[in-house]
Amino acid sequence: MLRRGVVRCSSVAASALLNGANYTAYQAKQARALADTTARYTELNTTKQQLDEQAQKYPDRHAWGIFAYLVAQNAVLFQWTYYQFDWNLVEPITYLLGYSVTWLCTLVYFAFGKEFTYDSLREHLTSRRRDALYAASDFDIRKFRAVEARRARLAAQQEREKE
């Protein structure tokens, strides 16, 4: 809502109203602001990329843990089936192990609203680890997004003024 007597105009129109010396000072101020914002963005982006790389490695350890569990489970079931017991005893155990995975997947679906797949597990572990790393290193993602938006806004404004 515009107040009486207030005229809104674009930055290009405003720059046309400025005289030469004021316009040069304005451009220098905008260039400094863009340079400062870009430097701050580069610093924050470097930190963010390092934290994101660490977060991406975290699910791999869980994947190896799941693989080790499955190898150990198969080794135990093989030992029980062929050396210690008989298939008649081990068969219900394998049935219960397999069916418990179905119940676990159903529970995960109802708890998180996502299917239990390795991709969704990886995504969940990565985002949880990323949030923990951001908190541990005092990295504020909202501040990063604000600096990123300000940098884009200043760069776009500078491009418009060059035209």
PDB file of C-alpha atoms in Angstrom:
ATOM      1  CA  MET A   1       0.000   0.000   0.000  1.00  0.00           C
ATOM      2  CA  LEU A   2       1.414   3.328  -1.024  1.00  0.00           C
ATOM      3  CA  ARG A   3       1.203   6.359   1.181  1.00  0.00           C
ATOM      4  CA  ARG A   4       0.241   9.697  -0.178  1.00  0.00           C
ATOM      5  CA  GLY A   5       3.133  11.498  -1.786  1.00  0.00           C
ATOM      6  CA  VAL A   6       5.392   8.426  -1.936  1.00  0.00           C
ATOM      7  CA  VAL A   7       6.499   7.332  -5.369  1.00  0.00           C
ATOM      8  CA  ARG A   8       7.954   3.862  -5.918  1.00  0.00           C
ATOM      9  CA  CYS A   9      10.385   3.244  -8.731  1.00  0.00           C
ATOM     10  CA  SER A  10      12.850   0.580  -9.758  1.00  0.00           C
ATOM     11  CA  SER A  11      16.540   0.788  -8.936  1.00  0.00           C
ATOM     12  CA  VAL A  12      17.261   1.610 -12.586  1.00  0.00           C
ATOM     13  CA  ALA A  13      14.854   4.539 -12.500  1.00  0.00           C
ATOM     14  CA  ALA A  14      16.306   5.628  -9.165  1.00  0.00           C
ATOM     15  CA  SER A  15      19.811   5.463 -10.565  1.00  0.00           C
ATOM     16  CA  ALA A  16      18.738   7.696 -13.455  1.00  0.00           C
ATOM     17  CA  LEU A  17      17.605  10.288 -10.915  1.00  0.00           C
ATOM     18  CA  LEU A  18      20.998  10.377  -9.218  1.00  0.00           C
ATOM     19  CA  ASN A  19      23.574  12.765 -10.523  1.00  0.00           C
ATOM     20  CA  GLY A  20      26.961  11.480 -11.724  1.00  0.00           C
ATOM     21  CA  ALA A  21      28.925  11.705  -8.449  1.00  0.00           C
ATOM     22  CA  ASN A  22      26.151  10.255  -6.328  1.00  0.00           C
ATOM     23  CA  TYR A  23      25.557   7.493  -8.849  1.00  0.00           C
ATOM     24  CA  THR A  24      29.248   6.541  -8.857  1.00  0.00           C
ATOM     25  CA  ALA A  25      29.269   6.453  -5.052  1.00  0.00           C
ATOM     26  CA  TYR A  26      26.100   4.375  -5.112  1.00  0.00           C
ATOM     27  CA  GLN A  27      27.649   1.912  -7.567  1.00  0.00           C
ATOM     28  CA  ALA A  28      30.799   1.635  -5.456  1.00  0.00           C
ATOM     29  CA  LYS A  29      28.719   1.003  -2.342  1.00  0.00           C
ATOM     30  CA  GLN A  30      26.722  -1.699  -4.138  1.00  0.00           C
ATOM     31  CA  ALA A  31      29.924  -3.298  -5.494  1.00  0.00           C
ATOM     32  CA  ARG A  32      31.430  -3.362  -1.979  1.00  0.00           C
ATOM     33  CA  ALA A  33      28.248  -4.869  -0.579  1.00  0.00           C
ATOM     34  CA  LEU A  34      28.284  -7.556  -3.291  1.00  0.00           C
ATOM     35  CA  ALA A  35      31.981  -8.292  -2.699  1.00  0.00           C
ATOM     36  CA  ASP A  36      31.468  -8.558   1.077  1.00  0.00           C
ATOM     37  CA  THR A  37      28.407 -10.747   0.653  1.00  0.00           C
ATOM     38  CA  THR A  38      30.203 -12.956  -1.877  1.00  0.00           C
ATOM     39  CA  ALA A  39      33.156 -13.378   0.489  1.00  0.00           C
ATOM     40  CA  ARG A  40      30.830 -14.308   3.343  1.00  0.00           C
ATOM     41  CA  TYR A  41      28.902 -16.676   1.065  1.00  0.00           C
ATOM     42  CA  THR A  42      32.120 -18.369  -0.096  1.00  0.00           C
ATOM     43  CA  GLU A  43      33.219 -18.878   3.501  1.00  0.00           C
ATOM     44  CA  LEU A  44      29.861 -20.293   4.568  1.00  0.00           C
ATOM     45  CA  ASN A  45      29.563 -22.432   1.435  1.00  0.00           C
ATOM     46  CA  THR A  46      32.990 -23.997   2.047  1.00  0.00           C
ATOM     47  CA  THR A  47      31.961 -24.914   5.591  1.00  0.00           C
ATOM     48  CA  LYS A  48      28.616 -26.252   4.366  1.00  0.00           C
ATOM     49  CA  GLN A  49      30.232 -28.408   1.693  1.00  0.00           C
ATOM     50  CA  GLN A  50      32.665 -29.926   4.226  1.00  0.00           C
ATOM     51  CA  LEU A  51      29.818 -30.747   6.605  1.00  0.00           C
ATOM     52  CA  ASP A  52      27.687 -32.162   3.790  1.00  0.00           C
ATOM     53  CA  GLU A  53      30.559 -34.420   2.674  1.00  0.00           C
ATOM     54  CA  GLN A  54      30.884 -35.772   6.210  1.00  0.00           C
ATOM     55  CA  ALA A  55      27.135 -36.334   6.364  1.00  0.00           C
ATOM     56  CA  GLN A  56      27.198 -38.239   3.056  1.00  0.00           C
ATOM     57  CA  LYS A  57      29.762 -40.704   4.436  1.00  0.00           C
ATOM     58  CA  TYR A  58      27.709 -41.491   7.536  1.00  0.00           C
ATOM     59  CA  PRO A  59      25.114 -43.809   5.897  1.00  0.00           C
ATOM     60  CA  ASP A  60      27.897 -45.873   4.331  1.00  0.00           C
ATOM     61  CA  ARG A  61      28.963 -47.039   7.784  1.00  0.00           C
ATOM     62  CA  HIS A  62      25.405 -48.103   8.490  1.00  0.00           C
ATOM     63  CA  ALA A  63      25.246 -49.934   5.152  1.00  0.00           C
ATOM     64  CA  TRP A  64      28.397 -51.846   6.026  1.00  0.00           C
ATOM     65  CA  GLY A  65      26.897 -52.613   9.439  1.00  0.00           C
ATOM     66  CA  ILE A  66      23.751 -53.997   7.816  1.00  0.00           C
ATOM     67  CA  PHE A  67      25.883 -56.067   5.449  1.00  0.00           C
ATOM     68  CA  ALA A  68      27.941 -57.435   8.367  1.00  0.00           C
ATOM     69  CA  TYR A  69      24.731 -58.306  10.221  1.00  0.00           C
ATOM     70  CA  LEU A  70      23.356 -60.200   7.217  1.00  0.00           C
ATOM     71  CA  VAL A  71      26.628 -62.118   6.737  1.00  0.00           C
ATOM     72  CA  ALA A  72      26.701 -63.041  10.427  1.00  0.00           C
ATOM     73  CA  GLN A  73      23.034 -64.081  10.320  1.00  0.00           C
ATOM     74  CA  ASN A  74      23.649 -66.327   7.315  1.00  0.00           C
ATOM     75  CA  ALA A  75      26.739 -67.835   8.922  1.00  0.00           C
ATOM     76  CA  VAL A  76      24.824 -68.645  12.121  1.00  0.00           C
ATOM     77  CA  LEU A  77      21.875 -70.091  10.226  1.00  0.00           C
ATOM     78  CA  PHE A  78      24.216 -72.195   8.092  1.00  0.00           C
ATOM     79  CA  GLN A  79      25.997 -73.478  11.218  1.00  0.00           C
ATOM     80  CA  TRP A  80      22.701 -74.293  12.923  1.00  0.00           C
ATOM     81  CA  THR A  81      21.172 -75.925   9.850  1.00  0.00           C
ATOM     82  CA  TYR A  82      24.017 -78.215   8.790  1.00  0.00           C
ATOM     83  CA  TYR A  83      26.139 -78.781  11.910  1.00  0.00           C
ATOM     84  CA  GLN A  84      24.271 -78.225  15.177  1.00  0.00           C
ATOM     85  CA  PHE A  85      20.570 -78.643  14.584  1.00  0.00           C
ATOM     86  CA  ASP A  86      18.296 -79.657  11.758  1.00  0.00           C
ATOM     87  CA  TRP A  87      16.313 -77.711   9.182  1.00  0.00           C
ATOM     88  CA  ASN A  88      13.137 -78.617  11.057  1.00  0.00           C
ATOM     89  CA  LEU A  89      14.292 -76.477  13.992  1.00  0.00           C
ATOM     90  CA  VAL A  90      15.907 -73.668  11.969  1.00  0.00           C
ATOM     91  CA  GLU A  91      13.045 -73.214   9.484  1.00  0.00           C
ATOM     92  CA  PRO A  92      10.697 -71.441  11.950  1.00  0.00           C
ATOM     93  CA  ILE A  93      13.563 -69.176  13.005  1.00  0.00           C
ATOM     94  CA  THR A  94      14.205 -68.110   9.398  1.00  0.00           C
ATOM     95  CA  TYR A  95      10.478 -67.590   8.924  1.00  0.00           C
ATOM     96  CA  LEU A  96      10.313 -65.342  12.017  1.00  0.00           C
ATOM     97  CA  LEU A  97      13.410 -63.393  10.947  1.00  0.00           C
ATOM     98  CA  GLY A  98      11.984 -62.768   7.492  1.00  0.00           C
ATOM     99  CA  TYR A  99       8.536 -61.873   8.773  1.00  0.00           C
ATOM    100  CA  SER A 100       9.948 -59.491  11.384  1.00  0.00           C
ATOM    101  CA  VAL A 101      11.431 -57.429   8.545  1.00  0.00           C
ATOM    102  CA  THR A 102       7.917 -57.050   7.116  1.00  0.00           C
ATOM    103  CA  TRP A 103       6.663 -55.793  10.483  1.00  0.00           C
ATOM    104  CA  LEU A 104       9.634 -53.452  10.797  1.00  0.00           C
ATOM    105  CA  CYS A 105       8.988 -51.996   7.332  1.00  0.00           C
ATOM    106  CA  THR A 106       5.311 -51.499   8.178  1.00  0.00           C
ATOM    107  CA  LEU A 107       6.243 -49.770  11.436  1.00  0.00           C
ATOM    108  CA  VAL A 108       8.681 -47.465   9.630  1.00  0.00           C
ATOM    109  CA  TYR A 109       6.025 -46.608   7.048  1.00  0.00           C
ATOM    110  CA  PHE A 110       3.493 -45.643   9.702  1.00  0.00           C
ATOM    111  CA  ALA A 111       6.047 -43.770  11.820  1.00  0.00           C
ATOM    112  CA  PHE A 112       7.726 -41.732   9.050  1.00  0.00           C
ATOM    113  CA  GLY A 113       5.246 -41.899   6.178  1.00  0.00           C
ATOM    114  CA  LYS A 114       7.944 -43.294   3.870  1.00  0.00           C
ATOM    115  CA  GLU A 115       8.577 -46.703   2.457  1.00  0.00           C
ATOM    116  CA  PHE A 116      11.462 -48.562   4.018  1.00  0.00           C
ATOM    117  CA  THR A 117      14.010 -48.696   1.220  1.00  0.00           C
ATOM    118  CA  TYR A 118      17.747 -48.339   1.332  1.00  0.00           C
ATOM    119  CA  ASP A 119      17.452 -45.005  -0.466  1.00  0.00           C
ATOM    120  CA  SER A 120      14.990 -43.628   2.080  1.00  0.00           C
ATOM    121  CA  LEU A 121      17.155 -44.970   4.913  1.00  0.00           C
ATOM    122  CA  ARG A 122      20.210 -43.297   3.382  1.00  0.00           C
ATOM    123  CA  GLU A 123      18.312 -40.024   2.981  1.00  0.00           C
ATOM    124  CA  HIS A 124      17.044 -40.132   6.567  1.00  0.00           C
ATOM    125  CA  LEU A 125      20.481 -40.933   8.040  1.00  0.00           C
ATOM    126  CA  THR A 126      22.169 -38.267   5.925  1.00  0.00           C
ATOM    127  CA  SER A 127      19.724 -35.525   6.912  1.00  0.00           C
ATOM    128  CA  ARG A 128      19.878 -36.515  10.588  1.00  0.00           C
ATOM    129  CA  ARG A 129      23.696 -36.514  10.545  1.00  0.00           C
ATOM    130  CA  ARG A 130      23.790 -33.234   8.600  1.00  0.00           C
ATOM    131  CA  ASP A 131      21.571 -31.545  11.178  1.00  0.00           C
ATOM    132  CA  ALA A 132      23.759 -32.872  13.989  1.00  0.00           C
ATOM    133  CA  LEU A 133      26.932 -31.644  12.270  1.00  0.00           C
ATOM    134  CA  TYR A 134      25.398 -28.231  11.638  1.00  0.00           C
ATOM    135  CA  ALA A 135      24.453 -27.945  15.307  1.00  0.00           C
ATOM    136  CA  ALA A 136      27.862 -29.166  16.525  1.00  0.00           C
ATOM    137  CA  SER A 137      29.758 -26.659  14.381  1.00  0.00           C
ATOM    138  CA  ASP A 138      27.330 -23.763  15.022  1.00  0.00           C
ATOM    139  CA  PHE A 139      26.437 -23.575  11.330  1.00  0.00           C
ATOM    140  CA  ASP A 140      23.120 -21.779  10.854  1.00  0.00           C
ATOM    141  CA  ILE A 141      21.490 -22.951   7.630  1.00  0.00           C
ATOM    142  CA  ARG A 142      18.938 -20.110   7.755  1.00  0.00           C
ATOM    143  CA  LYS A 143      21.776 -17.591   7.905  1.00  0.00           C
ATOM    144  CA  PHE A 144      23.459 -19.335   4.963  1.00  0.00           C
ATOM    145  CA  ARG A 145      20.225 -19.190   2.930  1.00  0.00           C
ATOM    146  CA  ALA A 146      19.820 -15.493   3.789  1.00  0.00           C
ATOM    147  CA  VAL A 147      23.381 -14.679   2.670  1.00  0.00           C
ATOM    148  CA  GLU A 148      22.832 -16.751  -0.480  1.00  0.00           C
ATOM    149  CA  ALA A 149      19.614 -14.883  -1.268  1.00  0.00           C
ATOM    150  CA  ARG A 150      21.211 -11.478  -0.563  1.00  0.00           C
ATOM    151  CA  ARG A 151      24.132 -12.326  -2.835  1.00  0.00           C
ATOM    152  CA  ALA A 152      21.784 -13.361  -5.642  1.00  0.00           C
ATOM    153  CA  ARG A 153      19.659 -10.240  -5.145  1.00  0.00           C
ATOM    154  CA  LEU A 154      22.689  -7.910  -5.231  1.00  0.00           C
ATOM    155  CA  ALA A 155      24.135  -9.647  -8.292  1.00  0.00           C
ATOM    156  CA  ALA A 156      20.808  -9.420 -10.123  1.00  0.00           C
ATOM    157  CA  GLN A 157      20.479  -5.760  -9.173  1.00  0.00           C
ATOM    158  CA  GLN A 158      23.973  -5.040 -10.420  1.00  0.00           C
ATOM    159  CA  GLU A 159      23.182  -6.802 -13.718  1.00  0.00           C
ATOM    160  CA  ARG A 160      19.994  -4.775 -14.129  1.00  0.00           C
ATOM    161  CA  GLU A 161      21.908  -1.547 -13.553  1.00  0.00           C
ATOM    162  CA  LYS A 162      24.489  -2.433 -16.195  1.00  0.00           C
ATOM    163  CA  GLU A 163      21.745  -2.550 -18.822  1.00  0.00           C
TER     164      GLU A 163
END
